[in-house]
């Protein structure tokens, strides 16, 4: 069973500081990962992704790092803003016959204080 | 362009009843996936439809079913509702599925009493 684990249910940071959200995974034969953000009463929205041919992908304030040997990825948000307060999901995209199927982590609630 | 829409947004049903939820994908998107979100299990994949055919299926009992119409709109049905079916049901659409970005609707909140 392929799992995605976010061990920190919540994270609180001060505005302007760095937010680091972590994720571990198991048994992946096709390493493609995404981060989704979810506000209350809305569906998740895509934030950033990374594939196994990279160890880093950057998009503005958001950077995702992938450590394949440790089966670990992290999302860095710099600088953090109050509008970033949301639930962040680490997501694995399946390959093979289940190509495109998304497996979500439990999510981390990020709170950015002004 | 309009996003993914789901109807109804909220629903209350009684154990043993059945329910049908609807999802209209973004215009031009042919793949529709359904997910269930609960506090205990998180967000879990139910199934994916593409061109009116179920292409992928998650680990849910046969009480959960779905279909897709020729205009790509999709419905999911849950029969013989159980208390544990209370959840937020999310629909996501993408152009062709696979590695395409999935766009989520706001979800339908189902409460089973």
Coordinates of C-alpha atoms in Angstrom, one line a residue:
Chain A
X1 CA 0.0 0.0 0.0
X2 CA 1.5 3.3 -1.1
X3 CA 1.2 5.8 1.7
X4 CA 1.8 9.5 2.1
X5 CA 2.3 10.8 5.7
X6 CA 2.3 14.3 7.1
X7 CA 3.2 13.8 10.7
X8 CA 2.6 17.4 11.8
X9 CA -1.1 18.1 12.1
X10 CA -0.5 21.8 12.5
X11 CA 2.1 24.5 12.2
X12 CA 2.1 28.1 13.4
X13 CA 4.5 30.7 12.1
X14 CA 4.9 34.5 12.2
X15 CA 4.3 36.6 9.1
X16 CA 7.5 37.1 7.2
X17 CA 9.2 34.0 8.5
X18 CA 9.7 30.6 6.7
X19 CA 7.1 27.9 6.8
X20 CA 8.3 24.3 6.3
X21 CA 5.8 21.5 5.8
X22 CA 7.1 18.0 5.7
X23 CA 5.9 14.8 4.1
X24 CA 7.2 11.2 4.1
X25 CA 6.2 8.5 1.6
X26 CA 6.5 4.7 1.2
X27 CA 6.7 2.2 -1.6
X28 CA 6.7 4.6 -4.5
X29 CA 7.6 3.2 -7.9
X30 CA 6.7 6.4 -9.7
X31 CA 7.8 9.5 -7.9
X32 CA 5.6 12.4 -8.8
X33 CA 4.3 14.6 -5.9
X34 CA 2.1 17.6 -5.6
X35 CA 1.1 20.0 -2.9
X36 CA -2.5 21.2 -2.7
X37 CA -3.8 24.0 -0.5
X38 CA -7.3 24.0 0.9
X39 CA -9.3 26.9 2.4
X40 CA -12.5 26.2 4.5
X41 CA -15.6 25.6 2.3
X42 CA -13.5 25.3 -0.8
X43 CA -12.0 22.4 -2.7
X44 CA -8.2 21.8 -2.8
X45 CA -6.2 23.9 -5.2
X46 CA -3.0 22.9 -6.9
X47 CA 0.1 24.7 -5.6
X48 CA 3.3 23.1 -6.9
X49 CA 4.6 19.7 -8.0
X50 CA 7.9 17.9 -8.3
X51 CA 9.0 14.8 -10.2
X52 CA 11.8 12.3 -9.6
X53 CA 14.1 13.9 -12.2
X54 CA 14.4 16.9 -9.9
X55 CA 15.3 17.5 -6.3
X56 CA 13.9 21.0 -6.2
X57 CA 11.2 23.0 -7.8
X58 CA 10.5 26.6 -7.2
X59 CA 7.6 28.9 -7.9
X60 CA 7.7 32.3 -6.4
X61 CA 7.5 32.1 -2.6
X62 CA 7.0 28.3 -2.8
X63 CA 9.8 25.7 -3.1
X64 CA 9.4 22.0 -2.9
X65 CA 12.4 19.7 -2.1
X66 CA 12.5 16.0 -2.8
X67 CA 14.9 13.6 -1.1
X68 CA 14.4 10.3 -2.8
X69 CA 16.9 8.3 -0.6
X70 CA 15.0 9.4 2.5
X71 CA 11.6 9.2 0.8
X72 CA 10.9 12.7 2.1
X73 CA 9.7 15.9 0.6
X74 CA 9.1 19.3 2.1
X75 CA 7.4 22.6 1.1
X76 CA 9.0 25.9 2.0
X77 CA 7.0 29.1 2.0
X78 CA 9.2 32.2 2.2
X79 CA 8.1 34.7 3.3
X80 CA 4.9 33.5 4.9
X81 CA 1.8 35.6 4.7
X82 CA -1.4 35.5 6.6
X83 CA -3.2 34.6 3.4
X84 CA -1.2 31.4 3.3
X85 CA -3.2 30.1 6.4
X86 CA -4.9 27.0 5.1
X87 CA -4.6 23.2 5.1
X88 CA -1.7 21.9 3.0
X89 CA -1.9 18.4 1.5
X90 CA 1.1 16.4 0.3
X91 CA -0.2 14.3 -2.6
X92 CA 1.3 11.4 -4.6
X93 CA 0.3 10.9 -8.2
X94 CA 0.1 7.2 -9.1
X95 CA 1.7 5.8 -12.2
X96 CA 1.1 2.7 -14.2
X97 CA -2.5 1.5 -14.6
X98 CA -3.6 4.0 -11.9
X99 CA -1.9 6.9 -13.6
X100 CA -3.3 10.1 -12.3
X101 CA -4.9 8.7 -9.2
X102 CA -4.1 11.0 -6.3
X103 CA -3.3 9.8 -2.8
X104 CA -3.5 12.5 -0.1
X105 CA -1.7 12.9 3.1
X106 CA -3.6 13.8 6.2
X107 CA -2.9 17.5 5.8
X108 CA -1.1 20.1 7.9
X109 CA -3.0 23.2 9.1
X110 CA -0.8 26.2 8.6
X111 CA -1.5 29.3 10.6
X112 CA 0.4 32.5 9.8
X113 CA 0.1 35.2 12.4
X114 CA 0.4 38.9 11.5
Chain B
X1 CA -14.2 30.1 -17.3
X2 CA -16.5 28.5 -14.8
X3 CA -15.0 26.1 -12.3
X4 CA -16.2 22.7 -11.2
X5 CA -19.7 22.8 -9.7
X6 CA -21.2 20.3 -7.3
X7 CA -24.8 20.0 -6.3
X8 CA -26.2 20.0 -3.8
X9 CA -23.7 21.6 -1.4
X10 CA -25.3 20.2 1.7
X11 CA -27.4 17.1 2.2
X12 CA -28.9 15.3 5.2
X13 CA -30.1 11.7 4.8
X14 CA -31.2 8.9 7.1
X15 CA -29.4 5.5 7.4
X16 CA -30.6 3.0 4.8
X17 CA -31.5 5.7 2.3
X18 CA -29.6 6.3 -1.0
X19 CA -28.2 9.5 -2.3
X20 CA -27.0 10.9 -5.6
X21 CA -24.5 13.7 -5.9
X22 CA -23.8 15.6 -9.1
X23 CA -20.6 17.2 -10.5
X24 CA -20.3 19.4 -13.6
X25 CA -16.7 19.6 -14.8
X26 CA -14.9 22.6 -16.3
X27 CA -15.9 23.0 -20.0
X28 CA -13.6 20.8 -22.1
X29 CA -12.6 18.5 -19.3
X30 CA -13.3 14.9 -19.9
X31 CA -12.0 13.3 -16.8
X32 CA -13.9 13.4 -13.5
X33 CA -12.6 12.0 -10.2
X34 CA -14.5 11.6 -6.9
X35 CA -12.9 11.8 -3.4
X36 CA -14.3 11.3 0.1
X37 CA -13.0 13.4 2.9
X38 CA -13.5 12.4 6.6
X39 CA -11.8 13.5 9.8
X40 CA -10.5 10.0 10.4
X41 CA -9.5 8.8 6.9
X42 CA -8.6 12.1 5.3
X43 CA -9.1 12.5 1.5
X44 CA -9.5 9.2 -0.2
X45 CA -9.9 8.4 -3.9
X46 CA -13.3 6.9 -4.9
X47 CA -13.2 6.5 -8.7
X48 CA -12.4 8.3 -12.0
X49 CA -14.5 8.5 -15.1
X50 CA -13.3 9.3 -18.6
X51 CA -15.4 9.3 -21.7
X52 CA -18.3 7.7 -19.8
X53 CA -16.1 4.8 -18.6
X54 CA -14.8 4.1 -15.1
X55 CA -11.0 4.1 -15.5
X56 CA -9.8 3.9 -11.9
X57 CA -11.4 2.7 -8.7
X58 CA -10.4 3.1 -5.1
X59 CA -11.0 0.8 -2.2
X60 CA -14.7 1.4 -1.4
X61 CA -17.6 -1.0 -1.1
X62 CA -19.9 -1.6 -4.0
X63 CA -22.5 0.7 -2.4
X64 CA -20.5 3.5 -3.9
X65 CA -21.0 3.8 -7.6
X66 CA -20.9 6.5 -10.3
X67 CA -21.4 7.3 -13.9
X68 CA -20.5 9.9 -16.5
X69 CA -22.7 11.3 -19.2
X70 CA -21.8 12.2 -22.7
X71 CA -21.4 15.9 -21.7
X72 CA -18.8 14.8 -19.1
X73 CA -21.1 15.6 -16.2
X74 CA -20.8 12.9 -13.5
X75 CA -23.0 11.6 -10.7
X76 CA -22.0 9.4 -7.8
X77 CA -24.5 7.3 -5.9
X78 CA -24.3 5.8 -2.4
X79 CA -26.9 3.2 -1.6
X80 CA -27.9 1.9 1.9
X81 CA -26.3 4.8 3.6
X82 CA -24.4 4.2 6.9
X83 CA -23.5 6.7 9.5
X84 CA -19.8 6.4 8.5
X85 CA -20.7 7.7 5.0
X86 CA -21.0 11.2 6.5
X87 CA -18.3 13.1 4.8
X88 CA -17.4 15.8 2.3
X89 CA -17.5 14.5 -1.2
X90 CA -15.2 16.2 -3.6
X91 CA -15.2 16.1 -7.4
X92 CA -12.2 17.0 -9.5
X93 CA -12.0 17.5 -13.3
X94 CA -9.1 17.5 -15.7
X95 CA -8.7 17.6 -19.4
X96 CA -7.8 13.9 -19.9
X97 CA -6.9 12.6 -16.5
X98 CA -3.5 11.0 -16.1
X99 CA -0.9 13.7 -15.2
X100 CA -3.2 16.6 -16.0
X101 CA -3.8 19.1 -13.2
X102 CA -7.0 18.3 -11.4
X103 CA -9.4 21.1 -10.4
X104 CA -11.6 20.5 -7.5
X105 CA -15.1 21.6 -6.8
X106 CA -16.3 23.0 -3.4
X107 CA -17.7 19.6 -2.4
X108 CA -21.0 18.2 -1.1
X109 CA -21.3 17.9 2.6
X110 CA -23.3 14.7 3.3
X111 CA -24.7 14.0 6.8
X112 CA -26.2 10.7 7.6
X113 CA -28.4 10.5 10.7

